[in-house]
mmCIF file of C-alpha atoms in Angstrom:
data_model
loop_
_atom_site.group_PDB
_atom_site.id
_atom_site.type_symbol
_atom_site.label_atom_id
_atom_site.label_comp_id
_atom_site.label_asym_id
_atom_site.label_seq_id
_atom_site.Cartn_x
_atom_site.Cartn_y
_atom_site.Cartn_z
ATOM 1 C CA MET E 503 0.198 0.166 0.169
ATOM 2 C CA GLY E 504 2.904 1.909 0.921
ATOM 3 C CA GLU E 505 4.454 1.567 -2.115
ATOM 4 C CA TYR E 506 1.322 3.173 -4.202
ATOM 5 C CA LEU E 507 1.193 5.864 -1.858
ATOM 6 C CA MET E 508 5.154 6.949 -2.913
ATOM 7 C CA GLU E 509 4.285 6.480 -6.429
ATOM 8 C CA ALA E 510 1.143 8.856 -6.365
ATOM 9 C CA ILE E 511 3.487 11.232 -4.603
ATOM 10 C CA PHE E 512 6.305 11.324 -7.206
ATOM 11 C CA GLN E 513 3.407 11.701 -9.541
ATOM 12 C CA LYS E 514 1.969 14.660 -8.356
ATOM 13 C CA ILE E 515 5.665 16.192 -8.175
ATOM 14 C CA ILE E 516 6.073 15.588 -11.755
ATOM 15 C CA ASP E 517 2.687 16.345 -12.500
ATOM 16 C CA ASN E 518 3.036 20.023 -10.798
ATOM 17 C CA ASN E 519 6.868 20.204 -12.971
ATOM 18 C CA PHE E 520 9.144 19.979 -10.015
ATOM 19 C CA SER E 521 7.479 23.240 -9.032
ATOM 20 C CA ASP E 522 7.233 21.491 -5.104
ATOM 21 C CA VAL E 523 10.925 20.884 -5.166
ATOM 22 C CA ALA E 524 11.809 24.378 -6.759
ATOM 23 C CA GLY E 525 15.302 25.518 -5.219
ATOM 24 C CA LEU E 526 16.911 21.785 -5.483
ATOM 25 C CA THR E 527 20.098 21.518 -6.784
ATOM 26 C CA ALA E 528 22.271 18.116 -7.282
ATOM 27 C CA ALA E 529 25.257 16.728 -9.257
ATOM 28 C CA ALA E 530 26.020 13.382 -9.501
ATOM 29 C CA SER E 531 28.924 11.565 -11.317
ATOM 30 C CA ILE E 532 27.320 8.889 -13.494
ATOM 31 C CA PRO E 533 30.165 5.859 -14.938
ATOM 32 C CA VAL E 534 28.787 3.753 -17.704
ATOM 33 C CA PRO E 535 30.345 0.946 -18.517
ATOM 34 C CA GLU E 536 31.318 -0.068 -22.364
ATOM 35 C CA SER E 537 29.561 -2.845 -22.250
ATOM 36 C CA LEU E 538 26.377 -0.930 -21.317
ATOM 37 C CA ILE E 539 26.682 2.225 -24.237
ATOM 38 C CA ASN E 540 27.275 -1.721 -26.293
ATOM 39 C CA GLU E 541 23.792 -2.769 -25.851
ATOM 40 C CA ILE E 542 22.146 0.929 -25.992
ATOM 41 C CA LEU E 543 23.767 1.032 -29.175
ATOM 42 C CA ALA E 544 22.723 -2.077 -30.255
ATOM 43 C CA VAL E 545 19.370 -1.872 -29.422
ATOM 44 C CA ALA E 546 18.802 1.747 -31.097
ATOM 45 C CA LEU E 547 20.550 0.484 -34.356
ATOM 46 C CA GLN E 548 17.928 -2.351 -34.243
ATOM 47 C CA GLY E 549 16.481 -2.433 -37.611
ATOM 48 C CA HIS E 550 18.836 -0.021 -39.634
ATOM 49 C CA LYS E 551 19.060 -1.591 -42.893
ATOM 50 C CA MET E 552 22.781 -0.161 -43.277
ATOM 51 C CA ILE E 553 24.366 -1.121 -40.126
ATOM 52 C CA ASP E 554 25.593 -4.743 -39.872
ATOM 53 C CA THR E 555 27.414 -4.201 -36.165
ATOM 54 C CA CYS E 556 28.348 -1.359 -34.337
ATOM 55 C CA GLN E 557 31.230 -1.819 -31.537
ATOM 56 C CA VAL E 558 32.416 0.750 -29.269
ATOM 57 C CA SER E 559 35.468 1.169 -27.332
ATOM 58 C CA ILE E 560 36.612 3.555 -24.711
ATOM 59 C CA TYR E 561 40.137 4.740 -23.600
ATOM 60 C CA ALA E 562 41.339 7.495 -21.303
ATOM 61 C CA GLN E 563 41.469 11.718 -22.273
ATOM 62 C CA ASN E 564 37.569 11.364 -24.087
ATOM 63 C CA GLN E 565 38.797 8.594 -27.195
ATOM 64 C CA VAL E 566 36.136 6.311 -28.645
ATOM 65 C CA PHE E 567 37.264 3.633 -30.941
ATOM 66 C CA VAL E 568 34.353 2.571 -32.918
ATOM 67 C CA HIS E 569 34.011 -0.946 -35.282
ATOM 68 C CA LEU E 570 31.577 -0.434 -37.641
ATOM 69 C CA LYS E 571 30.009 -2.965 -40.497
ATOM 70 C CA THR E 572 28.067 -1.393 -42.763
ATOM 71 C CA SER E 573 26.233 -3.059 -45.856
ATOM 72 C CA LEU E 574 27.397 -0.647 -48.359
ATOM 73 C CA LEU E 575 31.124 -1.161 -48.062
ATOM 74 C CA PRO E 576 32.729 -4.404 -48.356
ATOM 75 C CA TRP E 577 35.401 -3.643 -44.783
ATOM 76 C CA SER E 578 34.659 -2.443 -41.619
ATOM 77 C CA LEU E 579 35.350 1.014 -40.659
ATOM 78 C CA ASN E 580 37.303 1.507 -37.616
ATOM 79 C CA LEU E 581 37.087 5.229 -36.590
ATOM 80 C CA LYS E 582 38.885 7.120 -34.060
ATOM 81 C CA LEU E 583 37.032 9.650 -32.315
ATOM 82 C CA LYS E 584 37.722 12.478 -29.656
ATOM 83 C CA LEU E 585 34.707 13.545 -27.574
ATOM 84 C CA ASP E 586 33.837 16.958 -26.589
ATOM 85 C CA GLU E 587 33.978 17.150 -22.310
ATOM 86 C CA SER E 588 30.211 18.206 -22.641
ATOM 87 C CA VAL E 589 27.158 17.444 -23.614
ATOM 88 C CA ASP E 590 25.751 20.589 -25.923
ATOM 89 C CA LEU E 591 22.122 21.616 -24.513
ATOM 90 C CA ALA E 592 21.811 24.306 -26.413
ATOM 91 C CA SER E 593 21.670 22.542 -29.662
ATOM 92 C CA PHE E 594 19.123 23.761 -31.628
ATOM 93 C CA SER E 595 15.883 21.138 -31.111
ATOM 94 C CA SER E 596 17.591 18.943 -28.885
ATOM 95 C CA PRO E 597 20.810 18.158 -26.322
ATOM 96 C CA LYS E 598 24.327 16.884 -28.638
ATOM 97 C CA ILE E 599 27.168 15.166 -27.672
ATOM 98 C CA ARG E 600 30.101 15.865 -30.301
ATOM 99 C CA ALA E 601 32.828 14.048 -31.648
ATOM 100 C CA TRP E 602 35.578 14.423 -34.041
ATOM 101 C CA LEU E 603 36.969 12.019 -36.477
ATOM 102 C CA GLU E 604 40.643 11.907 -35.853
ATOM 103 C CA ASN E 605 41.045 9.009 -38.653
ATOM 104 C CA ASN E 606 39.264 7.902 -41.950
ATOM 105 C CA ARG E 607 37.332 11.507 -42.498
ATOM 106 C CA MET E 608 36.947 10.265 -46.320
ATOM 107 C CA LEU E 609 35.201 6.796 -45.529
ATOM 108 C CA GLY E 610 33.275 8.938 -42.997
ATOM 109 C CA SER E 611 31.809 11.481 -44.995
ATOM 110 C CA LEU E 612 31.243 8.567 -47.377
ATOM 111 C CA ALA E 613 28.940 6.670 -45.295
ATOM 112 C CA ALA E 614 26.758 9.789 -44.700
ATOM 113 C CA PHE E 615 26.476 10.754 -48.099
ATOM 114 C CA PHE E 616 24.930 6.854 -49.242
ATOM 115 C CA ASN E 617 22.913 8.107 -45.997
ATOM 116 C CA ALA E 618 24.180 4.478 -43.903
ATOM 117 C CA LEU E 619 23.866 6.528 -40.781
ATOM 118 C CA PRO E 620 20.944 6.423 -38.658
ATOM 119 C CA LYS E 621 19.203 9.418 -38.701
ATOM 120 C CA TRP E 622 20.288 10.277 -34.817
ATOM 121 C CA ILE E 623 24.148 10.269 -35.924
ATOM 122 C CA LYS E 624 25.091 13.053 -38.166
ATOM 123 C CA LEU E 625 28.118 13.673 -39.998
ATOM 124 C CA TYR E 626 29.637 17.676 -40.736
ATOM 125 C CA GLY E 627 32.888 17.604 -41.988
ATOM 126 C CA ASP E 628 34.738 16.243 -39.567
ATOM 127 C CA GLN E 629 32.648 16.344 -37.157
ATOM 128 C CA VAL E 630 29.948 13.303 -35.831
ATOM 129 C CA VAL E 631 27.426 14.836 -34.239
ATOM 130 C CA MET E 632 24.588 12.001 -31.654
ATOM 131 C CA ASP E 633 21.414 13.576 -31.578
ATOM 132 C CA LEU E 634 20.403 12.303 -27.928
ATOM 133 C CA GLY E 635 16.644 13.726 -28.045
ATOM 134 C CA PHE E 636 16.124 10.590 -30.066
ATOM 135 C CA PHE E 637 17.002 8.447 -26.749
ATOM 136 C CA LEU E 638 13.990 10.225 -25.078
ATOM 137 C CA GLN E 639 10.961 8.599 -26.052
ATOM 138 C CA THR E 640 8.243 10.278 -23.534
ATOM 139 C CA PRO E 641 7.257 13.211 -22.034
ATOM 140 C CA GLU E 642 8.006 12.743 -19.336
ATOM 141 C CA GLN E 643 11.943 11.476 -19.795
ATOM 142 C CA LYS E 644 11.556 15.320 -21.739
ATOM 143 C CA GLN E 645 10.295 16.724 -18.730
ATOM 144 C CA LEU E 646 13.150 14.866 -16.535
ATOM 145 C CA PHE E 647 15.953 15.820 -18.974
ATOM 146 C CA ASP E 648 15.276 19.357 -19.127
ATOM 147 C CA LEU E 649 16.460 19.673 -14.974
ATOM 148 C CA ILE E 650 19.890 18.714 -16.448
ATOM 149 C CA LYS E 651 21.456 22.079 -16.568
ATOM 150 C CA SER E 652 25.533 20.473 -17.407
ATOM 151 C CA VAL E 653 26.919 17.420 -18.311
ATOM 152 C CA GLU E 654 30.776 16.899 -18.492
ATOM 153 C CA ILE E 655 31.981 14.029 -20.468
ATOM 154 C CA ARG E 656 35.514 12.058 -19.482
ATOM 155 C CA THR E 657 36.552 8.916 -20.108
ATOM 156 C CA GLU E 658 38.482 5.827 -18.298
ATOM 157 C CA ALA E 659 39.424 2.670 -19.790
ATOM 158 C CA ASP E 660 36.452 0.625 -20.585
ATOM 159 C CA LYS E 661 34.153 3.738 -19.182
ATOM 160 C CA ALA E 662 32.434 7.291 -19.891
ATOM 161 C CA ILE E 663 31.634 9.128 -16.306
ATOM 162 C CA PHE E 664 29.102 11.671 -17.062
ATOM 163 C CA ASP E 665 29.276 14.610 -14.263
ATOM 164 C CA VAL E 666 25.395 15.564 -14.133
ATOM 165 C CA LYS E 667 24.419 19.270 -12.758
ATOM 166 C CA ILE E 668 20.604 19.053 -12.137
ATOM 167 C CA ARG E 669 18.550 22.578 -10.780
ATOM 168 C CA ILE E 670 15.181 23.412 -10.261
ATOM 169 C CA ASP E 671 14.440 27.231 -10.544
ATOM 170 C CA PRO E 672 11.925 28.644 -8.710
ATOM 171 C CA LYS E 673 8.716 29.742 -10.899
#
């Protein structure tokens, strides 16, 4: 019985657009293992006709390697990326993670040209942009994400660490 009451209270807080907890500030450091990132990517890429496999390896200093097999090319792409140090929350329409291609720029451009990439990944020259809005499927998820004021990104071997700051401004 008590769990249903708590759920009702949490739903009321969400329905009131968090005004009941205005002034809240929170900071969290969220380590995300490489295996979980690969699991999320596998789910996000299900049904994509051009990408057969995508495997991410994470290294220190915001270095990420992507092993990508597409039906468009007879060989795999091994992309070396350098992640930006923060999530672009001010980007038009939805938050973005940006990375920079450090190799295979021409092959990456070919993949973009032939629309081999999913709609939530864009290439602009040597810049790779992942639209996080794709992963926010419900209005509640978007509402919760709007509470985030900044996200810093750093990596260690086999994991990405997201330093998140949340604030609920008084209305």
